[in-house]
mmCIF file of C-alpha atoms and ligand atoms in Angstrom:
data_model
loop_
_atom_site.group_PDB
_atom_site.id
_atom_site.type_symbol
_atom_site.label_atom_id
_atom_site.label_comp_id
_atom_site.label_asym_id
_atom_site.label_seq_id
_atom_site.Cartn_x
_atom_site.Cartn_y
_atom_site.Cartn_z
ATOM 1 C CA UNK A 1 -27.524 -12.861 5.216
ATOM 2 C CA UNK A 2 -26.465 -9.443 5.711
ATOM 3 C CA UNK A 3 -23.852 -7.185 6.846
ATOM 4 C CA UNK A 4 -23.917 -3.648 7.516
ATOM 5 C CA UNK A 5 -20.666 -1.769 8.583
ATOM 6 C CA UNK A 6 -20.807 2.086 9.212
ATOM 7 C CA UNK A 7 -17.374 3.193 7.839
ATOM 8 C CA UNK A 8 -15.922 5.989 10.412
ATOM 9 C CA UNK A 9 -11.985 4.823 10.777
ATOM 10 C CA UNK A 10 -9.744 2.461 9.499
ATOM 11 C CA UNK A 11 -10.519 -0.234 11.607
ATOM 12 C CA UNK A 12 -14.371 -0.472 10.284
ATOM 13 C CA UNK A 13 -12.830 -1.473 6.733
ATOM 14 C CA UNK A 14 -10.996 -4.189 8.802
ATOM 15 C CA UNK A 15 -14.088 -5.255 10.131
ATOM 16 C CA UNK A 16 -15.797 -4.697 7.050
ATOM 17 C CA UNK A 17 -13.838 -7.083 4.439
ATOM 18 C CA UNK A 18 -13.340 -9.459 7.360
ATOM 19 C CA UNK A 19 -17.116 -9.956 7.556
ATOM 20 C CA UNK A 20 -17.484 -9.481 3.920
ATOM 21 C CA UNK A 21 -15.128 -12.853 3.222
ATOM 22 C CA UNK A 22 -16.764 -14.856 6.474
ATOM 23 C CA UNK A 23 -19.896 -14.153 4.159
ATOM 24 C CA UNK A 24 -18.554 -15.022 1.342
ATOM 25 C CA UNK A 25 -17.389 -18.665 2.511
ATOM 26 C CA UNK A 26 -20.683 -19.075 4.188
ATOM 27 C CA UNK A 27 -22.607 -18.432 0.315
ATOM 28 C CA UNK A 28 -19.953 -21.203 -0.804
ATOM 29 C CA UNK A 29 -17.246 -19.640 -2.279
ATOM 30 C CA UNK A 30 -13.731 -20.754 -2.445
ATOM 31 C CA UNK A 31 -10.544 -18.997 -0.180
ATOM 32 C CA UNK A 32 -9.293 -17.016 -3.289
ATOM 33 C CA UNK A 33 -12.915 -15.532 -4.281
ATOM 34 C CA UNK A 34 -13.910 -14.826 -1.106
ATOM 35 C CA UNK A 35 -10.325 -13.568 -0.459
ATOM 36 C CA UNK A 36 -10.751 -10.943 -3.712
ATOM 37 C CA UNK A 37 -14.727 -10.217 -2.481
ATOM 38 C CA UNK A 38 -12.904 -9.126 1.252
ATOM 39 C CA UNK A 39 -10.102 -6.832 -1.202
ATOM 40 C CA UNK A 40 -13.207 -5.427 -3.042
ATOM 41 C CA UNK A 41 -14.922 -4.615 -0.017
ATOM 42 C CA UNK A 42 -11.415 -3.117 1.354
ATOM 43 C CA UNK A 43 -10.645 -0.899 -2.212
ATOM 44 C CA UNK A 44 -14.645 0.432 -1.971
ATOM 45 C CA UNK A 45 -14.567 0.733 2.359
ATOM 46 C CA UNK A 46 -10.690 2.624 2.016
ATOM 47 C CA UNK A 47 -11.956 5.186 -0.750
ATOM 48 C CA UNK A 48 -15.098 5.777 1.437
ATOM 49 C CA UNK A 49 -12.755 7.180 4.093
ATOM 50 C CA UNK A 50 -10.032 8.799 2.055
ATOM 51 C CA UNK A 51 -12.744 10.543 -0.057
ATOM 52 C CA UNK A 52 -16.928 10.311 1.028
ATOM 53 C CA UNK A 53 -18.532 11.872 3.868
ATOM 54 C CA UNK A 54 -20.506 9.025 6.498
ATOM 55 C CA UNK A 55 -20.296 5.812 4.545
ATOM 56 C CA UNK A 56 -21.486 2.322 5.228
ATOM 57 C CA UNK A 57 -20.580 -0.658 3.168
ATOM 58 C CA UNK A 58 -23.602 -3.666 2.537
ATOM 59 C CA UNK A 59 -22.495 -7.338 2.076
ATOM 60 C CA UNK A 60 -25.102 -9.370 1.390
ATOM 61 C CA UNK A 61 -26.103 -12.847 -0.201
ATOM 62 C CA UNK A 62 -27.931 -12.169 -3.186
ATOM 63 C CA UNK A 63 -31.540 -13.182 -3.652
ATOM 64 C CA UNK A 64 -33.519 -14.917 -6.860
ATOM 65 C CA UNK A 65 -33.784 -13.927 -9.786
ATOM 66 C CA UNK A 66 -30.014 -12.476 -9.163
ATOM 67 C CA UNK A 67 -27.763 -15.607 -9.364
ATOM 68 C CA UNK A 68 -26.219 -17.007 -6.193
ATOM 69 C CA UNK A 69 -23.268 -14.987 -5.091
ATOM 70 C CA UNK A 70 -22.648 -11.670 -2.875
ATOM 71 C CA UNK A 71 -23.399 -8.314 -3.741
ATOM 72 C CA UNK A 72 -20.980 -5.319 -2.138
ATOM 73 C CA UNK A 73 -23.001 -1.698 -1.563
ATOM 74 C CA UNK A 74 -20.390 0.676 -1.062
ATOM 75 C CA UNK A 75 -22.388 4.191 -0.409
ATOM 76 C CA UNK A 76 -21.578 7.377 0.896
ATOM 77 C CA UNK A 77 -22.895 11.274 1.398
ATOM 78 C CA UNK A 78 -20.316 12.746 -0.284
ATOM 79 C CA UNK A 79 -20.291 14.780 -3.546
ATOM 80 C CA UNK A 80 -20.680 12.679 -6.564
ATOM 81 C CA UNK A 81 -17.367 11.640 -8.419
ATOM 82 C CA UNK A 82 -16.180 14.076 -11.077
ATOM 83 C CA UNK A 83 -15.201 11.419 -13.820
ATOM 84 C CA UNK A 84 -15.864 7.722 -13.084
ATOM 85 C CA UNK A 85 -14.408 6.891 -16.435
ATOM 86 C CA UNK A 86 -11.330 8.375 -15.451
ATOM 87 C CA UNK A 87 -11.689 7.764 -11.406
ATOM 88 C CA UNK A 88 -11.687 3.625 -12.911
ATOM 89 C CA UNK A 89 -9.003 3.724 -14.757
ATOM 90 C CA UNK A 90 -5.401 2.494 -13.178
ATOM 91 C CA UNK A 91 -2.883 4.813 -12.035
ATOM 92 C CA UNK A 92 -5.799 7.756 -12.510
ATOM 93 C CA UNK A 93 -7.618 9.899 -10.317
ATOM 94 C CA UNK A 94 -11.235 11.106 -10.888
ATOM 95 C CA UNK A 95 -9.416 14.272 -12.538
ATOM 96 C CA UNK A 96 -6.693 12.655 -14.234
ATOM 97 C CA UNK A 97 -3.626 10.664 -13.828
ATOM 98 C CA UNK A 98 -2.190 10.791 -10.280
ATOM 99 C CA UNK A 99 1.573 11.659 -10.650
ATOM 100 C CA UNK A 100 3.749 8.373 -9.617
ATOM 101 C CA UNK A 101 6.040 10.794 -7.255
ATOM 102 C CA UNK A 102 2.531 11.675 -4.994
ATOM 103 C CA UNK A 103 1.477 7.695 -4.652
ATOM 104 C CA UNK A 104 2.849 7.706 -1.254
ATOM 105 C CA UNK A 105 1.851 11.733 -0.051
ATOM 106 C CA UNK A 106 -1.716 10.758 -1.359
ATOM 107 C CA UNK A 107 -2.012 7.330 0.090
ATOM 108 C CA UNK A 108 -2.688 5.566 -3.086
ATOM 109 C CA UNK A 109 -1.868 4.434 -6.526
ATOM 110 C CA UNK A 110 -5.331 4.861 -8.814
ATOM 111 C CA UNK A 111 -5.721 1.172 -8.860
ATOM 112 C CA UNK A 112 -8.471 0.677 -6.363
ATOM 113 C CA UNK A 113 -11.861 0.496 -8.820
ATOM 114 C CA UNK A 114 -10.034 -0.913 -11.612
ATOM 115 C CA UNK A 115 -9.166 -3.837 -8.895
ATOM 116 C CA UNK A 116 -12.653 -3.493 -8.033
ATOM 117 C CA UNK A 117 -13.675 -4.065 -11.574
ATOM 118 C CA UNK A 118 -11.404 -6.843 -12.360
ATOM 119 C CA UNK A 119 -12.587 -8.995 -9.422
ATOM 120 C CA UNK A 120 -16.261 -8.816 -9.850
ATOM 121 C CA UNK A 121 -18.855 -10.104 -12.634
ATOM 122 C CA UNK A 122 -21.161 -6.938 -12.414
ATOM 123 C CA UNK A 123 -20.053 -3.395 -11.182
ATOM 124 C CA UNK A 124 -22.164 -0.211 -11.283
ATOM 125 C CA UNK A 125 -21.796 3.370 -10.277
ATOM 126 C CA UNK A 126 -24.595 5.417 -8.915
ATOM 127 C CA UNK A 127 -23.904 9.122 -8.601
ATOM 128 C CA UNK A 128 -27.320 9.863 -7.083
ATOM 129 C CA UNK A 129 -29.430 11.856 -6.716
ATOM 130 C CA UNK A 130 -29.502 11.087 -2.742
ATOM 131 C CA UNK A 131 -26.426 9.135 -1.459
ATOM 132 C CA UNK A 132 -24.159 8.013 -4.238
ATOM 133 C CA UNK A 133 -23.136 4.448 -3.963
ATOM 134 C CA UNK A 134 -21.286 1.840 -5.731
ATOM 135 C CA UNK A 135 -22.500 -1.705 -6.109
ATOM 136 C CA UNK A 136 -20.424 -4.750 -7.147
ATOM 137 C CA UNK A 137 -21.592 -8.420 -7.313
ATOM 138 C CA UNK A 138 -19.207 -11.565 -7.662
ATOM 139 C CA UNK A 139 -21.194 -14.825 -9.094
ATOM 140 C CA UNK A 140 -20.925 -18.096 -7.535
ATOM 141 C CA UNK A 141 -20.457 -19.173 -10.940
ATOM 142 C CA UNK A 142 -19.309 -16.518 -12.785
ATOM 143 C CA UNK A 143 -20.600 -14.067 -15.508
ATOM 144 C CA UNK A 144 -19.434 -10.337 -16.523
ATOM 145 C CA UNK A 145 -21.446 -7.160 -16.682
ATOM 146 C CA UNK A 146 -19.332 -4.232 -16.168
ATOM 147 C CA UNK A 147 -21.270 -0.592 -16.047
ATOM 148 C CA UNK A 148 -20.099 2.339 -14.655
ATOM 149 C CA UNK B 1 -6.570 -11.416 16.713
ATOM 150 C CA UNK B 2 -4.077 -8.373 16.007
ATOM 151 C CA UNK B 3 -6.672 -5.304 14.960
ATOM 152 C CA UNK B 4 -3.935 -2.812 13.803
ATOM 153 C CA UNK B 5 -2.868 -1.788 17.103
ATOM 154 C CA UNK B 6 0.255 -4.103 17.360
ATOM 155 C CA UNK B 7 3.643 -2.667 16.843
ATOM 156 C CA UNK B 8 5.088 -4.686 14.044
ATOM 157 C CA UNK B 9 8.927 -5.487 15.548
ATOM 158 C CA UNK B 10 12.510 -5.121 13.175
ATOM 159 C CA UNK B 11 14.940 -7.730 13.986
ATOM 160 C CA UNK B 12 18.256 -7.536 13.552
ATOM 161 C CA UNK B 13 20.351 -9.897 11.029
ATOM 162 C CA UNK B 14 23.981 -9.136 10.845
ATOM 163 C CA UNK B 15 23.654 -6.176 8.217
ATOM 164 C CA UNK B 16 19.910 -7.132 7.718
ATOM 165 C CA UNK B 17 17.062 -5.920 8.616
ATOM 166 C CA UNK B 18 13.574 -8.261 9.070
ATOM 167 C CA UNK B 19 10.093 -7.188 9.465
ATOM 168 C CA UNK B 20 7.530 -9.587 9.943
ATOM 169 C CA UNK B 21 4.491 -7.229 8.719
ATOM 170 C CA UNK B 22 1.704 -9.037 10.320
ATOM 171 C CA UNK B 23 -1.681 -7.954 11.618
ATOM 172 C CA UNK B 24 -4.169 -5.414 10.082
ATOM 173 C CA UNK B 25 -2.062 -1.590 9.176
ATOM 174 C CA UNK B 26 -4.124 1.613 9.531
ATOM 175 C CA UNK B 27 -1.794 4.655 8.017
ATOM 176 C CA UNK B 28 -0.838 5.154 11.603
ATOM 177 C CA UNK B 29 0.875 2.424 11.259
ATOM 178 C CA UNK B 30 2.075 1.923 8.051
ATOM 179 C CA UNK B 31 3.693 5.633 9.071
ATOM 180 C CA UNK B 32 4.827 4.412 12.235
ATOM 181 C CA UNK B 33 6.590 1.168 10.312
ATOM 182 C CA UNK B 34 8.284 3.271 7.762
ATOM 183 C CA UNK B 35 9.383 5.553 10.489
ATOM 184 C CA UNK B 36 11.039 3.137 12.238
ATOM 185 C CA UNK B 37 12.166 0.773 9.970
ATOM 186 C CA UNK B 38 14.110 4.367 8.276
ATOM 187 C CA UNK B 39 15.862 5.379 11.915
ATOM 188 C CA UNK B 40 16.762 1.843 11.947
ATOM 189 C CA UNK B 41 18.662 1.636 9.143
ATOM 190 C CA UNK B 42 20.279 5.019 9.390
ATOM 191 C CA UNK B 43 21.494 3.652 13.089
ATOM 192 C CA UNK B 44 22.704 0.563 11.992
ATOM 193 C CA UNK B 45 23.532 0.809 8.657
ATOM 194 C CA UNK B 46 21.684 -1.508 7.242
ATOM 195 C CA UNK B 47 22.976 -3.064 3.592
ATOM 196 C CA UNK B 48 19.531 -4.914 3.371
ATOM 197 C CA UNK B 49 15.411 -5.001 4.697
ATOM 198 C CA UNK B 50 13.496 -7.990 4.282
ATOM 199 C CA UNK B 51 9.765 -7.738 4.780
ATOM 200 C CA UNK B 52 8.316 -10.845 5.679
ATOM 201 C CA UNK B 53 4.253 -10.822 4.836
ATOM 202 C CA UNK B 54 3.395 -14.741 5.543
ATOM 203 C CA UNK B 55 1.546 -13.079 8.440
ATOM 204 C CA UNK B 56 -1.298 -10.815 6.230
ATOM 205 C CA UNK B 57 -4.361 -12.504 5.254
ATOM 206 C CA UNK B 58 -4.566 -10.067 2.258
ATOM 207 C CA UNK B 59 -3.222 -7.250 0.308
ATOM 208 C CA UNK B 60 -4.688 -4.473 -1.236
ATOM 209 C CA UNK B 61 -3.729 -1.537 -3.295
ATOM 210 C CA UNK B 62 -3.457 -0.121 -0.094
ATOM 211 C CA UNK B 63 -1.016 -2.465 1.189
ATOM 212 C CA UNK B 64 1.213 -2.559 -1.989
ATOM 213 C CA UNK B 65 1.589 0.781 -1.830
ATOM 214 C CA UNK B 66 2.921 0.310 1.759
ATOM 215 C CA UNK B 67 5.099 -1.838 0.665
ATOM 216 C CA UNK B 68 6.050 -0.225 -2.097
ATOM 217 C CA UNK B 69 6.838 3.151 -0.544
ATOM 218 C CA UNK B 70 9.047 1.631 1.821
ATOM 219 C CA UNK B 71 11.217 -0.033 -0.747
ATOM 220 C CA UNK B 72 11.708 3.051 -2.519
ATOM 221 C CA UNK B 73 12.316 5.020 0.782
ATOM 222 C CA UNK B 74 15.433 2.440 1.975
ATOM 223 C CA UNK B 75 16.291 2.547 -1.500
ATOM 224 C CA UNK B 76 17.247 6.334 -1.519
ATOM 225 C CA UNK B 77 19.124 4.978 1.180
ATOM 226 C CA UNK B 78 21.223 2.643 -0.441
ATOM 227 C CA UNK B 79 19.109 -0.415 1.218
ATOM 228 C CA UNK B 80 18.091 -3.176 -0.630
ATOM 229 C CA UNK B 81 14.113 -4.251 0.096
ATOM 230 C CA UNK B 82 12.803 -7.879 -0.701
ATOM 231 C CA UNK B 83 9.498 -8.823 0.326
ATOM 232 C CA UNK B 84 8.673 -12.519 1.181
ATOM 233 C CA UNK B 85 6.053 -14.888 2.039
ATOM 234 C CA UNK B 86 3.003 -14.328 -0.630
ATOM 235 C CA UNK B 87 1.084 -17.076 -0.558
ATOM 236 C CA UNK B 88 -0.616 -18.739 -3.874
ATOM 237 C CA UNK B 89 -3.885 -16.724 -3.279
ATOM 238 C CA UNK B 90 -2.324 -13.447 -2.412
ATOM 239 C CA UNK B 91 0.052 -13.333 -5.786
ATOM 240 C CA UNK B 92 -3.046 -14.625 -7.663
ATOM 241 C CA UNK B 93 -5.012 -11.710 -6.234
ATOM 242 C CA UNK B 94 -2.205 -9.093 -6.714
ATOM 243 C CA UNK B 95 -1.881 -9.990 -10.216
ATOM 244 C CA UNK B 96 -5.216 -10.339 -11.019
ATOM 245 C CA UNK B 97 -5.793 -7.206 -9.272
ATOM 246 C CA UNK B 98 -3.459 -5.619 -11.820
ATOM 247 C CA UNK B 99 -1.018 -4.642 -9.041
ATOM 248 C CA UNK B 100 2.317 -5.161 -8.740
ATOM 249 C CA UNK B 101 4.822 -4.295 -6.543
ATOM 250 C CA UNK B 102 6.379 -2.250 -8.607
ATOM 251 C CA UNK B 103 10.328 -2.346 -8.521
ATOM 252 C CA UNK B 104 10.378 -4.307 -5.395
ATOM 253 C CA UNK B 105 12.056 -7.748 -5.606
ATOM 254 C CA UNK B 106 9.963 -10.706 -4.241
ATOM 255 C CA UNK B 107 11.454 -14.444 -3.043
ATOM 256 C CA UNK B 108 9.003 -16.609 -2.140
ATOM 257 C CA UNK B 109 10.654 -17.618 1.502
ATOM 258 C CA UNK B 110 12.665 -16.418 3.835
ATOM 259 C CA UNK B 111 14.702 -18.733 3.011
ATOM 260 C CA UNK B 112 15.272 -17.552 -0.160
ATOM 261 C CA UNK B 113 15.318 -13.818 0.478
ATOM 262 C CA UNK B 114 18.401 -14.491 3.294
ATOM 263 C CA UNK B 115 19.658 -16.486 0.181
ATOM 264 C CA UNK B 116 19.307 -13.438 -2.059
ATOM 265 C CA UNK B 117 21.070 -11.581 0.432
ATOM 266 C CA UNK B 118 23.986 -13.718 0.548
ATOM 267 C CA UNK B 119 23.272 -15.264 3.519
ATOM 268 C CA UNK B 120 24.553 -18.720 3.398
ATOM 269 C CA UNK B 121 23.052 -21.681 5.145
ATOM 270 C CA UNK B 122 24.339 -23.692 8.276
ATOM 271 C CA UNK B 123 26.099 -26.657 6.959
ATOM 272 C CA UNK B 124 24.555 -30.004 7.798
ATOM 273 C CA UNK B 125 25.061 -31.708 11.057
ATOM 274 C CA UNK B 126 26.418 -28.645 12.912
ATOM 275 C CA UNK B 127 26.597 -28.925 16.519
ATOM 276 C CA UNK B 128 23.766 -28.217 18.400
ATOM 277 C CA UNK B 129 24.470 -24.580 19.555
ATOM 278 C CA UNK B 130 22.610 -25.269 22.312
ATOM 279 C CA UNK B 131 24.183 -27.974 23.879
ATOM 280 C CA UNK B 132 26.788 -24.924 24.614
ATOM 281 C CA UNK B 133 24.294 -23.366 26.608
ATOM 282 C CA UNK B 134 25.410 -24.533 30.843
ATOM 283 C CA UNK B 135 22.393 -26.334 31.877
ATOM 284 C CA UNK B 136 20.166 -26.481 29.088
ATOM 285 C CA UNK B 137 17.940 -29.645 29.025
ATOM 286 C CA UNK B 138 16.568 -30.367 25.435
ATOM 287 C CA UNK B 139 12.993 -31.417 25.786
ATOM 288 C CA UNK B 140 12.402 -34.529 23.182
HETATM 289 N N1 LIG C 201 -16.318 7.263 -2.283
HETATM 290 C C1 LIG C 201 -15.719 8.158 -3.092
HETATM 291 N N2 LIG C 201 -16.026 9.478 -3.018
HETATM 292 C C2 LIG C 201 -15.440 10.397 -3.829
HETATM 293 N N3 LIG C 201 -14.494 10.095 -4.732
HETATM 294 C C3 LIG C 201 -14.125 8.807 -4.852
HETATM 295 C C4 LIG C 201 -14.707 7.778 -4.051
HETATM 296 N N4 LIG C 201 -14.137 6.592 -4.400
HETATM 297 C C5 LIG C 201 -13.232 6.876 -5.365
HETATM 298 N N5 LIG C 201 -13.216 8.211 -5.640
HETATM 299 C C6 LIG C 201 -12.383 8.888 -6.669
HETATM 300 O O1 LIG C 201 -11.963 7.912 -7.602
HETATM 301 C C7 LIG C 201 -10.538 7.939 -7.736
HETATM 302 C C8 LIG C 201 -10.022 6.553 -8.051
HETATM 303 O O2 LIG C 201 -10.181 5.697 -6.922
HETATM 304 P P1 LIG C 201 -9.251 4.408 -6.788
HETATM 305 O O3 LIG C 201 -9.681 3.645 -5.612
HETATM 306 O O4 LIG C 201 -9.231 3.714 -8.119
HETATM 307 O O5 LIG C 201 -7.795 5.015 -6.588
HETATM 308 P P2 LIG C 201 -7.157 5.667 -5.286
HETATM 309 O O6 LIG C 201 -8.055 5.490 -4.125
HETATM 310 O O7 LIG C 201 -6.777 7.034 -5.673
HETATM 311 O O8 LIG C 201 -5.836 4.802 -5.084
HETATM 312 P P3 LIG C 201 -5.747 3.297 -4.504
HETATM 313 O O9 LIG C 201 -7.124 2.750 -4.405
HETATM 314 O O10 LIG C 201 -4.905 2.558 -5.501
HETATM 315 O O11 LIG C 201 -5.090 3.400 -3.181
HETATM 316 C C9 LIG C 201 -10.031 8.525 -6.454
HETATM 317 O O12 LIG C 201 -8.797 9.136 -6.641
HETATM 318 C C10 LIG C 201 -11.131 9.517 -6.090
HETATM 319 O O13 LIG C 201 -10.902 10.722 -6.764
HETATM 320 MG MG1 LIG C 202 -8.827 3.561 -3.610
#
């Protein structure tokens, strides 16, 4: 079981987190995880447009030895991110914080990857070298490894 | 299925405004909404917006900060926003998210955001308004 979306306009992420909870049901999952795997795919599919160059996002069931559950490759050409331990961190950019008065002019509020984080049990950041990608896996039944 | 190509409507009430925000919003749209939904009340006036979002299958930071813009845009104009309609799973997400709609009042209805708003509900047993109407035929 996987999916493969190319991530070129808005409407792909639609696609994207749509397949991404259809998937998620199929593996077994409850509505409200598979809702939050669809919002992960959405936060990782969104940033891809707003800031990579020719992305795709991966959904897939994961295979033995990983646990059951679904694994979310988020990966794009673009340049590596300056700071991930800043880019994760609420209300921040990858530079810094992101003023509250620009939330709207820059389409978002620096919450994205920490949502990311917060709804899945392992999350890890690639920077390369080759395409950079991020990679996020929610349990069927659950355990945390967080690593960025 | 609506794909984000829909134009979301804004209905009326009295002094209020309600937008059922349904369907999937690119930032087309979400421009397009808070467009709209700003002439609107600058025509009319508006004293209050309710944004109804029983019709999205899920929010993201994205979304919230939709919603959230818009609240503080018709605030500036001296509109009052509530947003309405999040289901169980959707508040369980925002929050665990760490989201929140920051400074934007929530009811969990309509119902209740009309209420909010001072709009009172029809008393029981009121005449059928219909029955007013020449010719209707109630279907039973
Ligand atoms: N695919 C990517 N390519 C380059 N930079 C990225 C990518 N994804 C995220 N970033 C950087 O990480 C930062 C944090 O991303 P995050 O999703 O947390 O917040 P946001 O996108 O700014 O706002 P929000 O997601 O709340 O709308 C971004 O501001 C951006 O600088
Ligand atoms: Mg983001």
């Amino acid at each position: 079981m996987t999916e493969r979306t190319l991530i070129r306009e808005a409407l792909d992420v639609f696609t994207a987190r749509r397949r991404a909870r259809q998937l998620a049901v199929a593996v077994g999952f409850a509505p409200a995880p598979s809702l939050e795997i669809a919002i992960v795919v959405s936060e990782l599919g969104t940033n891809i447009l707003k800031y990579g160059v020719r992305g795709e996002i991966v959904v897939s069931r994961t295979t033995p030895p990983v646990p059951m559950g679904v694994e979310v490759v988020a990966e794009d050409e673009g340049p590596p991110i300056a700071d991930i331990e800043l880019a994760v961190r609420d209300g921040y950019g990858d530079r810094g914080p992101i003023d509250a008065d620009q939330w709207l002019g820059r389409g978002g509020i620096g919450a994205g990857l920490g949502a990311v984080i917060r709804l899945s049990d392992s999350f890890e950041y690639h920077p390369g070298p080759g395409k950079k990608f991020f990679r996020a896996i929610r349990y069927l039944h659950t355990r945390r490894v967080v690593r960025v | 299925m609506i794909q984000g190509t829909a134009r979301i409507p804004i209905i009326r009430l009295w002094s209020l405004l309600l937008v059922p925000v349904q369907g999937e919003l690119t930032d087309t749209h979400a421009e397009q909404l808070r467009h709209d939904v700003l002439a609107e009340i600058h025509a009319a006036g508006s004293s209050g917006l309710i944004l109804d979002v029983t019709g999205l299958w899920m929010m993201d930071s994205h979304m919230c900060a939709v919603l959230t813009g818009l609240a503080q845009a018709t605030a500036l104009m001296g509109t009052r926003t509530i947003v309405c309609g999040i289901n169980a799973d959707t508040a369980i997400t925002i929050q665990s998210m760490g989201l929140e709609l920051r400074g934007v009042r929530t009811a969990l209805t309509l119902e209740q955001a009309l209420l909010a708003f001072g709009v009172q509900p029809p008393p029981d047993g009121i005449d059928d308004p219909l029955d007013e109407i020449a010719g209707f035929e109630h279907s039973t």
